[in-house]
Coordinates of C-alpha atoms (C1' of nucleotides) in Angstrom, one line a residue:
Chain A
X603 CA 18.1 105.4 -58.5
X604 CA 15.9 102.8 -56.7
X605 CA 13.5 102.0 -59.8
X606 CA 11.3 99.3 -59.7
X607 CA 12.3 96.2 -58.7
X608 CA 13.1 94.0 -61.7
X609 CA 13.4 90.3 -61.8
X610 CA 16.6 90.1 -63.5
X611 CA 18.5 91.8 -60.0
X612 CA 17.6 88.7 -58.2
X613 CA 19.8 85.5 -58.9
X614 CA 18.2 83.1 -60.8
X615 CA 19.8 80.3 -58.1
X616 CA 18.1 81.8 -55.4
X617 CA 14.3 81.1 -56.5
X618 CA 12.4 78.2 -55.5
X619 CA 12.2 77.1 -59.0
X620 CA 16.0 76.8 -59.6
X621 CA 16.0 75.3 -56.2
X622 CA 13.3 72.7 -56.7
X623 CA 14.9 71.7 -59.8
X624 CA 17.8 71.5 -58.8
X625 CA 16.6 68.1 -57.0
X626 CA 13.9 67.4 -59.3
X627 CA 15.4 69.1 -62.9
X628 CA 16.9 66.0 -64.5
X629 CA 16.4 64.0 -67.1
X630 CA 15.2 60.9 -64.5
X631 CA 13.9 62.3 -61.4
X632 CA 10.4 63.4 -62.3
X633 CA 10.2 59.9 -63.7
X634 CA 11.2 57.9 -60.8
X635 CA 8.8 60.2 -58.8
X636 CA 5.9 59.1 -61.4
X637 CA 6.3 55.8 -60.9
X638 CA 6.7 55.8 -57.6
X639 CA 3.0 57.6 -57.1
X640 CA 2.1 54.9 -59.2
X641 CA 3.0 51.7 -56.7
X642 CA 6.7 50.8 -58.4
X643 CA 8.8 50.8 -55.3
X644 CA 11.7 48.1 -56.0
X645 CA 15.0 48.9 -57.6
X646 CA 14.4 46.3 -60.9
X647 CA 11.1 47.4 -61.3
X648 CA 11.8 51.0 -61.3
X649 CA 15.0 50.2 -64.0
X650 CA 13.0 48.4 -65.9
X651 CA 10.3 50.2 -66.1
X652 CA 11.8 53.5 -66.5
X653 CA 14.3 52.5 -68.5
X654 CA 17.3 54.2 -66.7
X655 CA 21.0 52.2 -65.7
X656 CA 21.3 50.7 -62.8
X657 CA 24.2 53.0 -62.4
X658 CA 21.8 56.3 -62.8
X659 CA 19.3 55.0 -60.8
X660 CA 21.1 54.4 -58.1
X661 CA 22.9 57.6 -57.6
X662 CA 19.0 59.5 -58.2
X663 CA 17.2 57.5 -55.6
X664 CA 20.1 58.6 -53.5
X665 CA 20.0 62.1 -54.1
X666 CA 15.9 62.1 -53.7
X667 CA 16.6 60.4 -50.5
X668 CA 19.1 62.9 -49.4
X669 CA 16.3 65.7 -50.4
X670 CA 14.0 64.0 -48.5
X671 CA 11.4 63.1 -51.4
X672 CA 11.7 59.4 -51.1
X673 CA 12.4 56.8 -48.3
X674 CA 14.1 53.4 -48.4
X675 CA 12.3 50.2 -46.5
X676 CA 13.8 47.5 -45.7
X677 CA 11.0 45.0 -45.2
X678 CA 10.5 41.3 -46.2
X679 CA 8.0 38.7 -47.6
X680 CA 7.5 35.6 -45.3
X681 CA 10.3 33.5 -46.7
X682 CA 11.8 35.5 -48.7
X683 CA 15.0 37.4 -48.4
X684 CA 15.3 40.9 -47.0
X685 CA 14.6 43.7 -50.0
X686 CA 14.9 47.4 -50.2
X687 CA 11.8 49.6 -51.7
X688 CA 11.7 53.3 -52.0
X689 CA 8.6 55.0 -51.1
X690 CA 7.3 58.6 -51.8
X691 CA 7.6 60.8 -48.4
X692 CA 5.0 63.4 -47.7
X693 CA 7.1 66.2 -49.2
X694 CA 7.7 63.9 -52.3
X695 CA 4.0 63.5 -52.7
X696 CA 3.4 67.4 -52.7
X697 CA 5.0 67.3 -55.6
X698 CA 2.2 65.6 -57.2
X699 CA 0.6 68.4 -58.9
X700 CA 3.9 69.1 -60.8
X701 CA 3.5 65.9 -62.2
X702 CA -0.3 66.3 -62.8
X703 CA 0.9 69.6 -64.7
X704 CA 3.2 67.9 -67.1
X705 CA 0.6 65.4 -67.6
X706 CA -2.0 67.6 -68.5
X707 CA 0.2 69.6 -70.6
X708 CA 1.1 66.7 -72.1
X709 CA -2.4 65.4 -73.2
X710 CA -3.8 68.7 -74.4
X711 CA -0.4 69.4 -76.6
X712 CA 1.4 66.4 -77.8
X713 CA -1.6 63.2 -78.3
X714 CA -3.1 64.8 -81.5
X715 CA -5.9 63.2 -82.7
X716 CA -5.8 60.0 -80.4
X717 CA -6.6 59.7 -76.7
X718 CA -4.0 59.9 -73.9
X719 CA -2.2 57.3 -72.8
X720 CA -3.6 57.4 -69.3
X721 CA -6.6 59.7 -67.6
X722 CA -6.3 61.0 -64.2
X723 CA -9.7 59.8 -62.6
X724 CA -11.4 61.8 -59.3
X725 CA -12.2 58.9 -57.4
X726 CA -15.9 58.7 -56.5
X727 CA -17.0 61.5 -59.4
X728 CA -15.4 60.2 -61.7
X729 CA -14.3 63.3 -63.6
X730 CA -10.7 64.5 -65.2
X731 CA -8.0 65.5 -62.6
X732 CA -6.1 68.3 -64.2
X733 CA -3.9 71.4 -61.6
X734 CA -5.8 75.0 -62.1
X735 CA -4.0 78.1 -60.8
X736 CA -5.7 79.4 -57.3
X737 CA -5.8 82.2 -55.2
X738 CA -5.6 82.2 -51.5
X739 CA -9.2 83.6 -51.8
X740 CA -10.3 80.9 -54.0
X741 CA -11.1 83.6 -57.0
X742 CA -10.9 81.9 -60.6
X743 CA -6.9 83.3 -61.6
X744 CA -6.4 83.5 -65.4
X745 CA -3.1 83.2 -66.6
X746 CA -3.0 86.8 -67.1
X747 CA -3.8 87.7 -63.9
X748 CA -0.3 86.9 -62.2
X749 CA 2.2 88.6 -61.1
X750 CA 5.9 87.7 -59.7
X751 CA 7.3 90.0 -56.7
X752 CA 10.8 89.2 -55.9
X753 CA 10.7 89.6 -52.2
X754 CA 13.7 91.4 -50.2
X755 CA 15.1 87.9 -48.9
X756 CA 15.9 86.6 -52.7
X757 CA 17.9 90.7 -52.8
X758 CA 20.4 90.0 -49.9
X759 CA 21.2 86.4 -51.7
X760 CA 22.3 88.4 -55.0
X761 CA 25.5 88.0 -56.1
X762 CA 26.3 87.4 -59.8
X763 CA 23.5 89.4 -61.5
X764 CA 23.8 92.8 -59.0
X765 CA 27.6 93.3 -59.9
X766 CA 27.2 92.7 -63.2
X767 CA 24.5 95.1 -63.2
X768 CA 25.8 98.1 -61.0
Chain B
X1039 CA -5.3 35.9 -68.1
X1040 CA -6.8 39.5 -68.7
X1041 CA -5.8 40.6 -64.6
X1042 CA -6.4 44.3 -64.0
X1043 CA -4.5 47.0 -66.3
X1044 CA -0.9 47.7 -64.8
X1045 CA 1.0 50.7 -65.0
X1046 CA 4.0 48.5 -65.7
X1047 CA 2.2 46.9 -68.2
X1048 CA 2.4 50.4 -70.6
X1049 CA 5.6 51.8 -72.6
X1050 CA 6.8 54.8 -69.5
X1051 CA 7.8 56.6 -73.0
X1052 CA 4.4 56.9 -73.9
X1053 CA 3.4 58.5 -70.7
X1054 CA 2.4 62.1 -71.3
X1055 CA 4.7 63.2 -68.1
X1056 CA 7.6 61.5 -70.2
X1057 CA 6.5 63.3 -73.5
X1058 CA 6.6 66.3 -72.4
X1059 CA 9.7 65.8 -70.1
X1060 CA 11.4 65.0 -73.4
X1061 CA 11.0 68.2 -74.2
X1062 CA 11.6 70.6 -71.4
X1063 CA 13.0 67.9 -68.7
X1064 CA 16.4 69.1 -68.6
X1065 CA 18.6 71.3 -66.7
X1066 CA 17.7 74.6 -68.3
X1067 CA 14.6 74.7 -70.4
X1068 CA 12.2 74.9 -67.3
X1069 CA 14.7 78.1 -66.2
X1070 CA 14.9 79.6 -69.5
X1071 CA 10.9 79.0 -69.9
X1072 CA 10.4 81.0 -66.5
X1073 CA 12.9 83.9 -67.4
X1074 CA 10.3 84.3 -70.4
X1075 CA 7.3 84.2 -68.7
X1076 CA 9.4 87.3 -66.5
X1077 CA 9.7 89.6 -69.5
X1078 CA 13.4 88.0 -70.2
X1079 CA 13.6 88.0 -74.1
X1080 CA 17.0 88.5 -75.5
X1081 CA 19.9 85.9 -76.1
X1082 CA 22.5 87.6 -73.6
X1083 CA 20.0 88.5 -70.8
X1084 CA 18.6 85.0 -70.9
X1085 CA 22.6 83.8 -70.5
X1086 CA 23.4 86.3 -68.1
X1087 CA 20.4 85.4 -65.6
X1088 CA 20.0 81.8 -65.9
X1089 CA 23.5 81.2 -66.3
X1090 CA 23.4 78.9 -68.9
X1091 CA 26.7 78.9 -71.2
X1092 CA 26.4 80.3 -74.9
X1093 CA 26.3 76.9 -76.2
X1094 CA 23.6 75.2 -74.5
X1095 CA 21.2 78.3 -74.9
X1096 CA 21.5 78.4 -78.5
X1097 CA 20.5 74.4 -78.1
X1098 CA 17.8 74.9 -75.7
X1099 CA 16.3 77.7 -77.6
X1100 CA 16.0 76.1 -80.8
X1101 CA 14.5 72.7 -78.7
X1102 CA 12.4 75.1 -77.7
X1103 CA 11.5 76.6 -80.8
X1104 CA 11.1 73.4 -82.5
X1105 CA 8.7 72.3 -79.9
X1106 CA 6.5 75.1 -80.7
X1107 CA 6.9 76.3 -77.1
X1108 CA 9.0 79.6 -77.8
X1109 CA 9.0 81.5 -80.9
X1110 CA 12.2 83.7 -82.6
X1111 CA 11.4 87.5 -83.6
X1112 CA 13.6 89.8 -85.4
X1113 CA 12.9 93.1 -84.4
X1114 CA 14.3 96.7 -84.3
X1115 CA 14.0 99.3 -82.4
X1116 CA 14.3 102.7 -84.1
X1117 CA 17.8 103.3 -84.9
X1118 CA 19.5 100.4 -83.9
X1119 CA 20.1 97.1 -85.1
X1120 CA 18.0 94.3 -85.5
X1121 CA 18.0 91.9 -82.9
X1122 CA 16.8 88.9 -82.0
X1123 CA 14.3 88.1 -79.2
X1124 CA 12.2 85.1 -78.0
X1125 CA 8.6 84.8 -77.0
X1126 CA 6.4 82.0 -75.7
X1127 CA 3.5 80.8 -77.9
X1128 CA 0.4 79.7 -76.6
X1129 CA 1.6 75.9 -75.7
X1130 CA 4.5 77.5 -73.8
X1131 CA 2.0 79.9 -71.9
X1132 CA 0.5 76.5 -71.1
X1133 CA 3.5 75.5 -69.0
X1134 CA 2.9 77.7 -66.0
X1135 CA 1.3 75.9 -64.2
X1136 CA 4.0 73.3 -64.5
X1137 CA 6.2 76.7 -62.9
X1138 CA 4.0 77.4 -60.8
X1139 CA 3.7 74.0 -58.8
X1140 CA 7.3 73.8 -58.7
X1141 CA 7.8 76.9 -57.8
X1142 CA 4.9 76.1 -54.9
X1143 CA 6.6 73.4 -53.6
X1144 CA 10.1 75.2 -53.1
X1145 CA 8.3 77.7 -51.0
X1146 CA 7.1 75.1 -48.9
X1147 CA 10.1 73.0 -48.6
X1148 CA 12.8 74.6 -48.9
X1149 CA 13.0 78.1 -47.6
X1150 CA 13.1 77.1 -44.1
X1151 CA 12.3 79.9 -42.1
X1152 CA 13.0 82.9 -44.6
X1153 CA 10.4 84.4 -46.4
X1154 CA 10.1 83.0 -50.1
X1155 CA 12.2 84.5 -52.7
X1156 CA 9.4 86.0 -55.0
X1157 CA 5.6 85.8 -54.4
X1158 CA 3.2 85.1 -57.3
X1159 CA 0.6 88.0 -56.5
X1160 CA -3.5 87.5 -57.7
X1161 CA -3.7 90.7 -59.6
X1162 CA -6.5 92.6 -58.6
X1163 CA -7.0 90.8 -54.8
X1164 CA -3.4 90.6 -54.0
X1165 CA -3.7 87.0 -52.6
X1166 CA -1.0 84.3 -53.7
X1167 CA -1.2 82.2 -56.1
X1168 CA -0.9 78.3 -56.5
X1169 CA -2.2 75.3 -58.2
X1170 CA -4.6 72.9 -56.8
X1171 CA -5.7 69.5 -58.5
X1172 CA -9.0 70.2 -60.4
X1173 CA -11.9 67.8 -61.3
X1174 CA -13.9 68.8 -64.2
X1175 CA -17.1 68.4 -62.4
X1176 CA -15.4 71.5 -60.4
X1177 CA -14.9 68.9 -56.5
X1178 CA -11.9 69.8 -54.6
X1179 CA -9.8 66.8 -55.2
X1180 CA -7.6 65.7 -52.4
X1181 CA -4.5 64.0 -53.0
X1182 CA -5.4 60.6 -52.5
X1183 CA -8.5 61.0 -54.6
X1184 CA -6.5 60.6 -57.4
X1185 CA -6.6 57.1 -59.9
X1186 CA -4.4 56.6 -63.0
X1187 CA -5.9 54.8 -65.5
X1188 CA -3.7 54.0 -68.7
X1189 CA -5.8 53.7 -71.3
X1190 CA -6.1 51.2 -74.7
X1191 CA -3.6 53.7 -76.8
X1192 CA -1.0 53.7 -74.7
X1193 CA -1.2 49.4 -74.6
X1194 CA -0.8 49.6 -78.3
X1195 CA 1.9 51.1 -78.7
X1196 CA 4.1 49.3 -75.9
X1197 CA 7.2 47.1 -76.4
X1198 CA 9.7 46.7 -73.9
X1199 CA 7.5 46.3 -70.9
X1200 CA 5.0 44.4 -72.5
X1201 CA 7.3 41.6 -74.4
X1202 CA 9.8 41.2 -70.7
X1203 CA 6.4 40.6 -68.7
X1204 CA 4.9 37.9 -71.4
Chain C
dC751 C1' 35.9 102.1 -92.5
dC752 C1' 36.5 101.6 -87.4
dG753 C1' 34.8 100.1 -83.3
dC754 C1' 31.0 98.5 -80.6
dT755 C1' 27.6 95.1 -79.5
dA756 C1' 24.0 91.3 -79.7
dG757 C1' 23.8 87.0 -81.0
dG758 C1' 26.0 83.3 -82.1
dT759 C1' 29.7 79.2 -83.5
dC760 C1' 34.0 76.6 -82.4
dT761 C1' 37.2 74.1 -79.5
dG762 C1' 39.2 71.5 -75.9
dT763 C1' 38.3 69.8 -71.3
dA764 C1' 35.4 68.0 -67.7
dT765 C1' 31.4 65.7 -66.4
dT766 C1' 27.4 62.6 -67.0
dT767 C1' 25.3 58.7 -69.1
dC768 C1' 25.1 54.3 -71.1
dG769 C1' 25.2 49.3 -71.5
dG770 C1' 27.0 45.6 -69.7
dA771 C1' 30.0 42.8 -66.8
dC772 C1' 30.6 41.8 -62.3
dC773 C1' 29.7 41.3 -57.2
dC774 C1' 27.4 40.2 -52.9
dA775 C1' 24.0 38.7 -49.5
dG776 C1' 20.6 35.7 -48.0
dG777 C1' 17.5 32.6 -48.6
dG778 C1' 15.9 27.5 -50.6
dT779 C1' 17.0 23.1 -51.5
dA780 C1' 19.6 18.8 -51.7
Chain D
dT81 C1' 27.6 22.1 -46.6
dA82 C1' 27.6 23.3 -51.1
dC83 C1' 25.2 25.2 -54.7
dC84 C1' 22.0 28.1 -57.1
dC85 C1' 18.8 31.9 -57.7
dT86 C1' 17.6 36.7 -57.4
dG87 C1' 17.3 41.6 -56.0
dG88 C1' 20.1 45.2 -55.4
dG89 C1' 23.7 47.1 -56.2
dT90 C1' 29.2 48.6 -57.9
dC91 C1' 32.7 49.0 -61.6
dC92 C1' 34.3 49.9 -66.2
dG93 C1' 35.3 51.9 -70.8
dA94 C1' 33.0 54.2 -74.6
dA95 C1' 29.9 57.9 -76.0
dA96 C1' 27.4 61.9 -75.4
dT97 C1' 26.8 66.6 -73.0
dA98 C1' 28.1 70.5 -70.6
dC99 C1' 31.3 74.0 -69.6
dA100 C1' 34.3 78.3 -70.1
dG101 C1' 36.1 81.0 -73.0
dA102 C1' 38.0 82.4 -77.6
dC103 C1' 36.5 83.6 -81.8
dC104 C1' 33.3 85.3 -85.6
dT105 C1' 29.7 88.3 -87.9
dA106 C1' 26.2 91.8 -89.2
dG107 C1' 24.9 96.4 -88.9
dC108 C1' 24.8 101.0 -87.0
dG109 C1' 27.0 105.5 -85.4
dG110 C1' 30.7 108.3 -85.8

DNA sequence: CCGCTAGGTCTGTATTTCGGACCCAGGGTA
DNA sequence: TACCCTGGGTCCGAAATACAGACCTAGCGG
């Protein structure tokens, strides 16, 4: 019978979730990309700051660098010696609404009674800057009203899931 | 001196990204969160589709759980056993946008020419949905309208950073 | 009271992370 | 020229995690 199609016949690898965090999903990434939107750009600064091992850190800025999220410059201060600094790319900034998710979710569930660490300010209004669920038509989407649609492409990927399944 | 507030000058651990990546900012829980917002509910189907072994789902789950981001049920259905099942609470419901922007930027940057894996579909107008950064005074915000500004509680409570920078 | 099944726990191995020691290159400076 | 300093790493052994898969258990139908 061809029933409805039903989330659980598509792989789980296949799905731009699983396949975002499979670059992002670790315990550091997200992290590094934070302070990187936030103007820490050299190795020490990002350890230090972050608090990850050298060793760690050097193997994620590599793998966000093979992904394409992050550049490394090579630049140098009159008189100084050469340095390296990692820099967000354009894809790595599109991921900045991720970050204001977590954030927000964040300040709403886990500051109690005190005020959060940090605000997100709209420049010029001066206002909160929080992510909001939008339609391509610009209607107002409650959570409710959204619904997942594997597509035919993720179908052909299957592998694990459908012969367990048939 | 009392220079402009740094972000380096604040504890990253205090950050509300990093609170709330302490939580679901591993391999799974993201995955395991998504299969739930997809109507995936039992132990063995959450396993089989993720792919997670048996181990590190009943570890995740009761993170999870202890977070107060999923919630355990016992229930039967007529004639059978009782089982287990797990649900998200409110908070966890508060995590999709946090899905949804990641799922938004795989779509964009990493499906290459293919069609996405899954749409999220505006019930009722059928357009697709994503998440754009929000002010509260309702502006569109554009990326680089965006300031971070860490705030007196996080100061308080820094260590590290603040006593290596002194 | 036997077998089946969902939902786990246990075990041994493989992988990842951690902290810290170490290394290297390229300046300044003497 | 030799030496020192510093940023940006690599290397190492110990500890923590993840993994696959075997095993356990409660309850229902037969």
């Amino acid at each position: 019978m061809t029933a409805r199609v039903q989330w659980t016949d598509y792989d789980s690898a296949t799905c731009s979730i699983a396949r975002t965090l499979e670059l992002v999903g670790d315990r550091w990434s997200l992290l590094l990309l934070r302070d990187l939107f936030n103007g820490v750009h050299r190795f020490d600064d990002l350890r230090g700051h972050v608090g990850v091992s050298r060793d760690v850190l050097t193997k994620r800025l590599a793998g966000l660098v093979d992904a394409g999220l992050v550049e490394r410059r090579a630049y140098r201060v009159e008189g100084e010696r050469g340095r390296a600094s990692y820099h967000l790319t354009g894809a790595g900034k599109d991921l900045q609404p991720v970050l204001v998710a977590l954030m927000a979710w964040g300040d709403r569930h886990l500051t109690g009674d005190e005020a959060p660490p940090a605000r997100l300010e709209h420049v010029g209004c001066g206002g909160a800057v929080t992510v909001a669920l939008a339609c391509e038509e610009d209607h107002p989407v409650a959570r409710r009203d959204v619904r997942l649609l594997p597509t035919e492409s993720a179908r052909r990927r299957t592998s694990r899931v459908s012969a367990a399944s048939g």
